[in-house]
Short mmCIF file of N, CA and C in Angstrom, two decimals:
data_model
loop_
_atom_site.label_atom_id
_atom_site.label_comp_id
_atom_site.label_asym_id
_atom_site.label_seq_id
_atom_site.Cartn_x
_atom_site.Cartn_y
_atom_site.Cartn_z
N MET A 490 -48.22 174.04 -10.54
CA MET A 490 -48.45 174.36 -11.92
C MET A 490 -48.33 175.87 -12.07
N SER A 491 -47.71 176.27 -13.14
CA SER A 491 -47.54 177.70 -13.38
C SER A 491 -48.87 178.33 -13.83
N LEU A 492 -48.95 179.61 -13.65
CA LEU A 492 -50.15 180.35 -14.05
C LEU A 492 -50.38 180.24 -15.55
N LYS A 493 -49.32 180.33 -16.33
CA LYS A 493 -49.45 180.24 -17.79
C LYS A 493 -49.94 178.85 -18.22
N LEU A 494 -49.45 177.83 -17.55
CA LEU A 494 -49.89 176.48 -17.88
C LEU A 494 -51.37 176.28 -17.52
N GLN A 495 -51.81 176.84 -16.39
CA GLN A 495 -53.22 176.75 -16.03
C GLN A 495 -54.08 177.50 -17.05
N GLN A 496 -53.61 178.65 -17.49
CA GLN A 496 -54.36 179.39 -18.51
C GLN A 496 -54.47 178.57 -19.79
N LEU A 497 -53.39 177.90 -20.16
CA LEU A 497 -53.41 177.04 -21.34
C LEU A 497 -54.40 175.89 -21.16
N TYR A 498 -54.39 175.23 -20.00
CA TYR A 498 -55.35 174.16 -19.72
C TYR A 498 -56.78 174.68 -19.78
N ASN A 499 -57.02 175.84 -19.20
CA ASN A 499 -58.37 176.42 -19.22
C ASN A 499 -58.84 176.65 -20.65
N ILE A 500 -57.98 177.19 -21.46
CA ILE A 500 -58.33 177.44 -22.87
C ILE A 500 -58.57 176.12 -23.59
N LEU A 501 -57.71 175.15 -23.36
CA LEU A 501 -57.86 173.85 -24.03
C LEU A 501 -59.15 173.14 -23.66
N ILE A 502 -59.52 173.14 -22.38
CA ILE A 502 -60.73 172.42 -22.01
C ILE A 502 -61.97 173.09 -22.58
N ILE A 503 -61.94 174.40 -22.72
CA ILE A 503 -63.08 175.09 -23.33
C ILE A 503 -63.11 174.84 -24.84
N VAL A 504 -61.98 175.02 -25.50
CA VAL A 504 -61.93 174.88 -26.96
C VAL A 504 -62.25 173.45 -27.39
N LEU A 505 -61.66 172.48 -26.74
CA LEU A 505 -61.93 171.08 -27.11
C LEU A 505 -63.39 170.72 -26.89
N SER A 506 -63.95 171.21 -25.80
CA SER A 506 -65.37 170.95 -25.55
C SER A 506 -66.24 171.58 -26.62
N TRP A 507 -65.97 172.82 -26.97
CA TRP A 507 -66.78 173.51 -27.98
C TRP A 507 -66.58 172.89 -29.36
N LEU A 508 -65.41 172.34 -29.64
CA LEU A 508 -65.20 171.68 -30.92
C LEU A 508 -66.08 170.44 -31.06
N SER A 509 -66.37 169.79 -29.95
CA SER A 509 -67.24 168.61 -30.01
C SER A 509 -68.66 168.98 -30.43
N LEU A 510 -69.00 170.24 -30.32
CA LEU A 510 -70.32 170.71 -30.75
C LEU A 510 -70.59 170.39 -32.22
N THR A 511 -69.53 170.42 -33.03
CA THR A 511 -69.69 170.15 -34.46
C THR A 511 -70.11 168.71 -34.73
N LEU A 512 -69.89 167.81 -33.78
CA LEU A 512 -70.23 166.40 -33.96
C LEU A 512 -71.62 166.05 -33.45
N ILE A 513 -72.26 166.95 -32.74
CA ILE A 513 -73.55 166.63 -32.11
C ILE A 513 -74.70 166.71 -33.10
N GLY A 514 -74.70 167.72 -33.94
CA GLY A 514 -75.80 167.88 -34.89
C GLY A 514 -76.76 168.98 -34.44
N VAL A 515 -77.20 169.78 -35.38
CA VAL A 515 -78.02 170.95 -35.08
C VAL A 515 -79.34 170.55 -34.43
N ARG A 516 -79.98 169.50 -34.93
CA ARG A 516 -81.27 169.09 -34.38
C ARG A 516 -81.14 168.68 -32.92
N ASP A 517 -80.08 167.92 -32.59
CA ASP A 517 -79.88 167.50 -31.20
C ASP A 517 -79.50 168.68 -30.31
N ILE A 518 -78.76 169.63 -30.85
CA ILE A 518 -78.42 170.83 -30.07
C ILE A 518 -79.70 171.58 -29.73
N LYS A 519 -80.56 171.79 -30.72
CA LYS A 519 -81.83 172.48 -30.48
C LYS A 519 -82.69 171.71 -29.47
N ARG A 520 -82.64 170.41 -29.57
CA ARG A 520 -83.48 169.59 -28.70
C ARG A 520 -82.99 169.60 -27.25
N PHE A 521 -81.69 169.47 -27.05
CA PHE A 521 -81.16 169.27 -25.70
C PHE A 521 -80.58 170.52 -25.06
N PHE A 522 -80.35 171.57 -25.81
CA PHE A 522 -79.68 172.74 -25.24
C PHE A 522 -80.48 173.47 -24.16
N PRO A 523 -81.81 173.62 -24.29
CA PRO A 523 -82.53 174.33 -23.22
C PRO A 523 -82.36 173.68 -21.84
N ALA A 524 -82.51 172.37 -21.74
CA ALA A 524 -82.33 171.69 -20.45
C ALA A 524 -80.88 171.78 -20.00
N THR A 525 -79.96 171.65 -20.94
CA THR A 525 -78.54 171.76 -20.60
C THR A 525 -78.20 173.14 -20.09
N LEU A 526 -78.77 174.14 -20.69
CA LEU A 526 -78.54 175.52 -20.24
C LEU A 526 -79.06 175.73 -18.82
N ILE A 527 -80.24 175.21 -18.54
CA ILE A 527 -80.81 175.36 -17.19
C ILE A 527 -79.93 174.65 -16.17
N ILE A 528 -79.50 173.42 -16.47
CA ILE A 528 -78.65 172.69 -15.53
C ILE A 528 -77.28 173.36 -15.42
N GLY A 529 -76.83 174.01 -16.50
CA GLY A 529 -75.57 174.77 -16.45
C GLY A 529 -75.66 175.94 -15.49
N VAL A 530 -76.79 176.63 -15.50
CA VAL A 530 -76.98 177.75 -14.56
C VAL A 530 -77.02 177.23 -13.13
N ILE A 531 -77.67 176.09 -12.91
CA ILE A 531 -77.68 175.48 -11.58
C ILE A 531 -76.26 175.11 -11.16
N GLU A 532 -75.48 174.55 -12.07
CA GLU A 532 -74.09 174.18 -11.76
C GLU A 532 -73.26 175.42 -11.44
N ILE A 533 -73.43 176.48 -12.18
CA ILE A 533 -72.68 177.71 -11.90
C ILE A 533 -73.03 178.22 -10.50
N SER A 534 -74.29 178.17 -10.14
CA SER A 534 -74.71 178.61 -8.80
C SER A 534 -74.10 177.74 -7.71
N THR A 535 -74.16 176.43 -7.90
CA THR A 535 -73.60 175.54 -6.86
C THR A 535 -72.08 175.62 -6.82
N ALA A 536 -71.45 175.87 -7.95
CA ALA A 536 -69.99 176.02 -7.95
C ALA A 536 -69.57 177.27 -7.18
N ARG A 537 -70.34 178.31 -7.30
CA ARG A 537 -70.05 179.54 -6.55
C ARG A 537 -70.21 179.30 -5.05
N ILE A 538 -71.22 178.53 -4.69
CA ILE A 538 -71.40 178.16 -3.27
C ILE A 538 -70.23 177.31 -2.81
N GLY A 539 -69.85 176.34 -3.64
CA GLY A 539 -68.71 175.47 -3.29
C GLY A 539 -67.42 176.24 -3.12
N LYS A 540 -67.23 177.25 -3.92
CA LYS A 540 -66.03 178.08 -3.80
C LYS A 540 -66.04 178.83 -2.48
N LYS A 541 -67.18 179.41 -2.13
CA LYS A 541 -67.29 180.15 -0.86
C LYS A 541 -67.08 179.24 0.33
N ARG A 542 -67.60 178.03 0.26
CA ARG A 542 -67.50 177.10 1.38
C ARG A 542 -66.21 176.29 1.36
N LYS A 543 -65.37 176.57 0.39
CA LYS A 543 -64.07 175.91 0.25
C LYS A 543 -64.17 174.39 0.16
N TRP A 544 -65.11 173.95 -0.71
CA TRP A 544 -65.20 172.52 -0.97
C TRP A 544 -64.00 172.06 -1.76
N TRP A 545 -63.38 172.97 -2.51
CA TRP A 545 -62.17 172.72 -3.28
C TRP A 545 -61.38 174.01 -3.34
N THR A 546 -60.15 173.90 -3.79
CA THR A 546 -59.34 175.10 -3.97
C THR A 546 -58.47 174.93 -5.20
N PHE A 547 -58.25 176.03 -5.88
CA PHE A 547 -57.31 176.05 -6.99
C PHE A 547 -56.02 176.65 -6.48
N TYR A 548 -54.90 176.16 -6.99
CA TYR A 548 -53.61 176.56 -6.46
C TYR A 548 -53.18 177.96 -6.90
N ASN A 549 -53.44 178.30 -8.14
CA ASN A 549 -52.94 179.57 -8.67
C ASN A 549 -53.88 180.73 -8.36
N LYS A 550 -53.31 181.87 -8.35
CA LYS A 550 -54.07 183.11 -8.23
C LYS A 550 -54.21 183.67 -9.64
N PRO A 551 -55.19 184.39 -10.01
CA PRO A 551 -56.23 184.90 -9.12
C PRO A 551 -57.18 183.78 -8.72
N ASN A 552 -57.58 183.80 -7.49
CA ASN A 552 -58.47 182.77 -6.98
C ASN A 552 -59.91 183.21 -7.20
N SER A 553 -60.28 183.32 -8.46
CA SER A 553 -61.62 183.79 -8.80
C SER A 553 -62.39 182.69 -9.52
N TYR A 554 -63.69 182.77 -9.43
CA TYR A 554 -64.55 181.83 -10.13
C TYR A 554 -64.28 181.89 -11.63
N TRP A 555 -64.12 183.08 -12.18
CA TRP A 555 -63.96 183.28 -13.62
C TRP A 555 -62.72 182.58 -14.15
N PHE A 556 -61.67 182.53 -13.37
CA PHE A 556 -60.41 181.95 -13.81
C PHE A 556 -60.33 180.45 -13.51
N ASN A 557 -61.02 180.00 -12.47
CA ASN A 557 -60.85 178.61 -12.02
C ASN A 557 -62.02 177.70 -12.40
N GLU A 558 -63.20 177.96 -11.89
CA GLU A 558 -64.33 177.05 -12.11
C GLU A 558 -65.03 177.26 -13.46
N LEU A 559 -65.13 178.50 -13.90
CA LEU A 559 -65.88 178.79 -15.12
C LEU A 559 -65.41 177.99 -16.34
N PRO A 560 -64.12 177.80 -16.56
CA PRO A 560 -63.72 176.98 -17.72
C PRO A 560 -64.29 175.56 -17.67
N PHE A 561 -64.42 174.98 -16.49
CA PHE A 561 -65.02 173.65 -16.38
C PHE A 561 -66.52 173.70 -16.65
N ASN A 562 -67.18 174.75 -16.14
CA ASN A 562 -68.62 174.87 -16.34
C ASN A 562 -68.97 175.19 -17.79
N MET A 563 -68.20 176.04 -18.43
CA MET A 563 -68.48 176.45 -19.81
C MET A 563 -67.94 175.44 -20.83
N GLY A 564 -67.11 174.55 -20.39
CA GLY A 564 -66.53 173.56 -21.28
C GLY A 564 -67.11 172.18 -21.04
N PRO A 565 -66.40 171.35 -20.30
CA PRO A 565 -66.80 169.96 -20.16
C PRO A 565 -68.20 169.75 -19.57
N PHE A 566 -68.59 170.53 -18.59
CA PHE A 566 -69.89 170.28 -17.96
C PHE A 566 -71.03 170.42 -18.96
N ILE A 567 -71.04 171.50 -19.71
CA ILE A 567 -72.11 171.73 -20.69
C ILE A 567 -72.12 170.64 -21.76
N PHE A 568 -70.94 170.30 -22.27
CA PHE A 568 -70.91 169.37 -23.40
C PHE A 568 -71.06 167.92 -22.97
N ILE A 569 -70.64 167.59 -21.77
CA ILE A 569 -70.93 166.24 -21.25
C ILE A 569 -72.43 166.09 -21.07
N SER A 570 -73.08 167.14 -20.62
CA SER A 570 -74.54 167.10 -20.48
C SER A 570 -75.21 166.91 -21.83
N LEU A 571 -74.79 167.66 -22.83
CA LEU A 571 -75.36 167.50 -24.18
C LEU A 571 -75.11 166.10 -24.73
N TRP A 572 -73.88 165.63 -24.61
CA TRP A 572 -73.53 164.32 -25.18
C TRP A 572 -74.28 163.18 -24.49
N THR A 573 -74.39 163.24 -23.16
CA THR A 573 -75.08 162.14 -22.48
C THR A 573 -76.57 162.13 -22.84
N LEU A 574 -77.16 163.30 -22.99
CA LEU A 574 -78.55 163.33 -23.44
C LEU A 574 -78.68 162.78 -24.85
N LYS A 575 -77.77 163.17 -25.73
CA LYS A 575 -77.81 162.70 -27.12
C LYS A 575 -77.66 161.18 -27.19
N ILE A 576 -76.74 160.65 -26.43
CA ILE A 576 -76.43 159.22 -26.50
C ILE A 576 -77.48 158.36 -25.82
N ALA A 577 -78.00 158.82 -24.66
CA ALA A 577 -78.79 157.91 -23.85
C ALA A 577 -80.20 158.40 -23.50
N TYR A 578 -80.62 159.54 -24.00
CA TYR A 578 -81.96 159.99 -23.63
C TYR A 578 -82.98 158.99 -24.17
N GLY A 579 -83.92 158.62 -23.32
CA GLY A 579 -84.90 157.60 -23.66
C GLY A 579 -84.62 156.29 -22.96
N ASN A 580 -83.42 156.13 -22.42
CA ASN A 580 -83.05 154.94 -21.66
C ASN A 580 -82.40 155.43 -20.36
N PHE A 581 -83.22 155.59 -19.32
CA PHE A 581 -82.76 156.21 -18.08
C PHE A 581 -81.62 155.45 -17.42
N LYS A 582 -81.66 154.13 -17.44
CA LYS A 582 -80.59 153.33 -16.82
C LYS A 582 -79.26 153.56 -17.55
N LYS A 583 -79.31 153.55 -18.86
CA LYS A 583 -78.10 153.80 -19.65
C LYS A 583 -77.58 155.21 -19.39
N TYR A 584 -78.49 156.16 -19.31
CA TYR A 584 -78.13 157.55 -19.04
C TYR A 584 -77.42 157.67 -17.69
N LEU A 585 -77.98 157.06 -16.65
CA LEU A 585 -77.36 157.12 -15.33
C LEU A 585 -76.00 156.41 -15.32
N LEU A 586 -75.90 155.30 -16.00
CA LEU A 586 -74.63 154.58 -16.06
C LEU A 586 -73.55 155.42 -16.72
N ILE A 587 -73.87 156.03 -17.85
CA ILE A 587 -72.90 156.88 -18.55
C ILE A 587 -72.48 158.05 -17.66
N ASN A 588 -73.45 158.69 -17.01
CA ASN A 588 -73.13 159.79 -16.11
C ASN A 588 -72.28 159.33 -14.94
N ALA A 589 -72.60 158.18 -14.38
CA ALA A 589 -71.81 157.66 -13.25
C ALA A 589 -70.36 157.43 -13.67
N ILE A 590 -70.15 156.87 -14.82
CA ILE A 590 -68.78 156.61 -15.30
C ILE A 590 -68.03 157.91 -15.52
N ILE A 591 -68.66 158.86 -16.18
CA ILE A 591 -68.00 160.14 -16.47
C ILE A 591 -67.69 160.89 -15.18
N HIS A 592 -68.66 160.98 -14.28
CA HIS A 592 -68.45 161.74 -13.04
C HIS A 592 -67.49 161.02 -12.10
N ALA A 593 -67.49 159.69 -12.12
CA ALA A 593 -66.51 158.95 -11.32
C ALA A 593 -65.10 159.21 -11.84
N PHE A 594 -64.94 159.26 -13.15
CA PHE A 594 -63.62 159.58 -13.71
C PHE A 594 -63.17 160.96 -13.27
N PHE A 595 -64.07 161.92 -13.31
CA PHE A 595 -63.71 163.28 -12.93
C PHE A 595 -63.42 163.39 -11.44
N ALA A 596 -64.21 162.71 -10.60
CA ALA A 596 -64.07 162.81 -9.15
C ALA A 596 -62.88 162.03 -8.61
N PHE A 597 -62.49 160.97 -9.28
CA PHE A 597 -61.43 160.14 -8.74
C PHE A 597 -60.12 160.32 -9.50
N PRO A 598 -59.88 159.64 -10.62
CA PRO A 598 -58.53 159.77 -11.20
C PRO A 598 -58.19 161.19 -11.65
N PHE A 599 -59.15 161.91 -12.22
CA PHE A 599 -58.83 163.27 -12.68
C PHE A 599 -58.52 164.19 -11.51
N SER A 600 -59.27 164.07 -10.42
CA SER A 600 -59.01 164.92 -9.25
C SER A 600 -57.68 164.57 -8.58
N PHE A 601 -57.34 163.29 -8.56
CA PHE A 601 -56.02 162.91 -8.02
C PHE A 601 -54.91 163.50 -8.88
N PHE A 602 -55.09 163.41 -10.19
CA PHE A 602 -54.11 163.97 -11.12
C PHE A 602 -54.03 165.49 -10.98
N ALA A 603 -55.17 166.15 -10.86
CA ALA A 603 -55.20 167.62 -10.71
C ALA A 603 -54.46 168.05 -9.45
N LYS A 604 -54.61 167.29 -8.39
CA LYS A 604 -53.89 167.62 -7.15
C LYS A 604 -52.39 167.40 -7.34
N LYS A 605 -52.05 166.34 -8.02
CA LYS A 605 -50.63 166.02 -8.23
C LYS A 605 -49.92 167.11 -9.03
N ILE A 606 -50.60 167.65 -10.04
CA ILE A 606 -49.97 168.70 -10.85
C ILE A 606 -50.25 170.10 -10.30
N LYS A 607 -50.92 170.14 -9.15
CA LYS A 607 -51.24 171.40 -8.45
C LYS A 607 -52.13 172.31 -9.28
N TYR A 608 -53.20 171.71 -9.80
CA TYR A 608 -54.21 172.46 -10.53
C TYR A 608 -55.32 172.84 -9.55
N TYR A 609 -55.95 171.84 -8.93
CA TYR A 609 -56.91 172.07 -7.86
C TYR A 609 -56.86 170.87 -6.93
N SER A 610 -57.41 171.05 -5.73
CA SER A 610 -57.54 169.92 -4.83
C SER A 610 -58.82 170.09 -4.01
N LEU A 611 -59.33 168.98 -3.56
CA LEU A 611 -60.53 168.98 -2.73
C LEU A 611 -60.14 169.33 -1.31
N VAL A 612 -60.93 170.17 -0.66
CA VAL A 612 -60.61 170.61 0.69
C VAL A 612 -61.65 170.06 1.67
N ARG A 613 -62.88 170.51 1.56
CA ARG A 613 -63.93 170.07 2.48
C ARG A 613 -64.83 169.01 1.85
N PHE A 614 -64.46 168.52 0.74
CA PHE A 614 -65.14 167.42 0.06
C PHE A 614 -64.15 166.28 -0.07
N ASN A 615 -64.61 165.05 0.17
CA ASN A 615 -63.79 163.93 -0.22
C ASN A 615 -64.18 163.56 -1.65
N HIS A 616 -63.52 162.59 -2.21
CA HIS A 616 -63.76 162.26 -3.63
C HIS A 616 -65.17 161.72 -3.87
N PHE A 617 -65.69 160.95 -2.92
CA PHE A 617 -67.04 160.44 -3.08
C PHE A 617 -68.07 161.57 -3.04
N GLN A 618 -67.90 162.52 -2.13
CA GLN A 618 -68.81 163.67 -2.06
C GLN A 618 -68.73 164.49 -3.35
N PHE A 619 -67.52 164.61 -3.90
CA PHE A 619 -67.34 165.35 -5.14
C PHE A 619 -68.07 164.63 -6.28
N PHE A 620 -67.97 163.31 -6.30
CA PHE A 620 -68.70 162.51 -7.28
C PHE A 620 -70.21 162.76 -7.15
N MET A 621 -70.73 162.71 -5.93
CA MET A 621 -72.16 162.90 -5.71
C MET A 621 -72.60 164.33 -6.05
N TYR A 622 -71.72 165.29 -5.81
CA TYR A 622 -72.00 166.70 -6.15
C TYR A 622 -72.38 166.81 -7.63
N PHE A 623 -71.65 166.12 -8.49
CA PHE A 623 -71.95 166.16 -9.92
C PHE A 623 -73.05 165.17 -10.30
N PHE A 624 -72.97 163.97 -9.79
CA PHE A 624 -73.87 162.90 -10.23
C PHE A 624 -75.33 163.21 -9.89
N LEU A 625 -75.58 163.86 -8.77
CA LEU A 625 -76.97 164.14 -8.38
C LEU A 625 -77.66 165.13 -9.31
N LYS A 626 -76.89 165.82 -10.12
CA LYS A 626 -77.50 166.73 -11.10
C LYS A 626 -77.96 165.97 -12.35
N ALA A 627 -77.47 164.76 -12.55
CA ALA A 627 -77.82 163.98 -13.74
C ALA A 627 -79.31 163.66 -13.81
N PRO A 628 -79.93 163.11 -12.76
CA PRO A 628 -81.38 162.85 -12.86
C PRO A 628 -82.18 164.14 -13.04
N LEU A 629 -81.72 165.22 -12.42
CA LEU A 629 -82.40 166.50 -12.59
C LEU A 629 -82.37 166.93 -14.06
N LEU A 630 -81.23 166.79 -14.71
CA LEU A 630 -81.12 167.13 -16.13
C LEU A 630 -82.04 166.26 -16.97
N TYR A 631 -82.05 164.97 -16.69
CA TYR A 631 -82.88 164.05 -17.45
C TYR A 631 -84.36 164.41 -17.33
N PHE A 632 -84.81 164.66 -16.10
CA PHE A 632 -86.22 164.97 -15.89
C PHE A 632 -86.58 166.36 -16.39
N LEU A 633 -85.64 167.26 -16.39
CA LEU A 633 -85.85 168.57 -16.99
C LEU A 633 -86.09 168.41 -18.49
N GLN A 634 -85.25 167.59 -19.13
CA GLN A 634 -85.42 167.33 -20.56
C GLN A 634 -86.75 166.66 -20.83
N PHE A 635 -87.10 165.71 -20.00
CA PHE A 635 -88.38 165.02 -20.13
C PHE A 635 -89.54 166.00 -20.02
N TYR A 636 -89.48 166.89 -19.04
CA TYR A 636 -90.52 167.89 -18.84
C TYR A 636 -90.61 168.84 -20.03
N LEU A 637 -89.47 169.31 -20.50
CA LEU A 637 -89.47 170.23 -21.63
C LEU A 637 -90.05 169.57 -22.88
N GLU A 638 -89.72 168.33 -23.12
CA GLU A 638 -90.27 167.64 -24.28
C GLU A 638 -91.75 167.36 -24.12
N LYS A 639 -92.14 167.01 -22.93
CA LYS A 639 -93.55 166.72 -22.69
C LYS A 639 -94.40 167.97 -22.88
N LYS A 640 -93.91 169.07 -22.42
CA LYS A 640 -94.66 170.32 -22.54
C LYS A 640 -94.42 171.02 -23.87
N LYS A 641 -93.48 170.48 -24.65
CA LYS A 641 -93.13 171.05 -25.96
C LYS A 641 -92.83 172.55 -25.85
N LEU A 642 -92.09 172.87 -24.80
CA LEU A 642 -91.69 174.27 -24.60
C LEU A 642 -90.70 174.69 -25.67
N PHE A 643 -90.64 175.94 -25.90
CA PHE A 643 -89.71 176.57 -26.84
C PHE A 643 -89.99 176.23 -28.30
N GLY A 644 -90.95 175.37 -28.58
CA GLY A 644 -91.30 175.02 -29.94
C GLY A 644 -90.18 174.33 -30.72
N LEU A 645 -89.18 173.81 -30.01
CA LEU A 645 -88.03 173.22 -30.69
C LEU A 645 -88.08 171.70 -30.72
N PHE A 646 -88.97 171.10 -29.95
CA PHE A 646 -88.89 169.68 -29.75
C PHE A 646 -89.75 168.86 -30.71
N ASN A 647 -90.39 169.49 -31.63
CA ASN A 647 -91.21 168.76 -32.59
C ASN A 647 -90.38 168.15 -33.69
N GLN A 648 -89.09 168.48 -33.75
CA GLN A 648 -88.21 168.01 -34.82
C GLN A 648 -87.52 166.73 -34.39
N ARG A 649 -87.87 165.65 -34.98
CA ARG A 649 -87.17 164.39 -34.67
C ARG A 649 -86.84 163.69 -35.93
#
């Protein structure tokens, strides 16, 4: 894949993800964004570790976090977290099922496709490990949201 095409993909995944924000609703954004932000910071930290340990690699240069992983973290990861909380918070089984489907899609067919078009490929992770890398953050996000609502932190959760 050419560098210009990767830049276009990076821009598209961020813009399309942020456009979905208009469909979520202000009250749900206020309710779910603090937990999503915390899990986003955790994801950014683990992605930086994964880059150093070469769990995956991106084909194009510059081989930097800002150019390669950040568009996924600032785009789909944040908004998938918001959407799954909006759709399934309150039903833990449904929440886990939705997360499993989304992360399985990303870890399997999307990663195969990304390798085929030379966007990124898994190096020291197999596809199942990549799935678990994302999926194991789902219960953490759910319980973070539960904790924040229970403690009524930030004064934002009284609006339902």
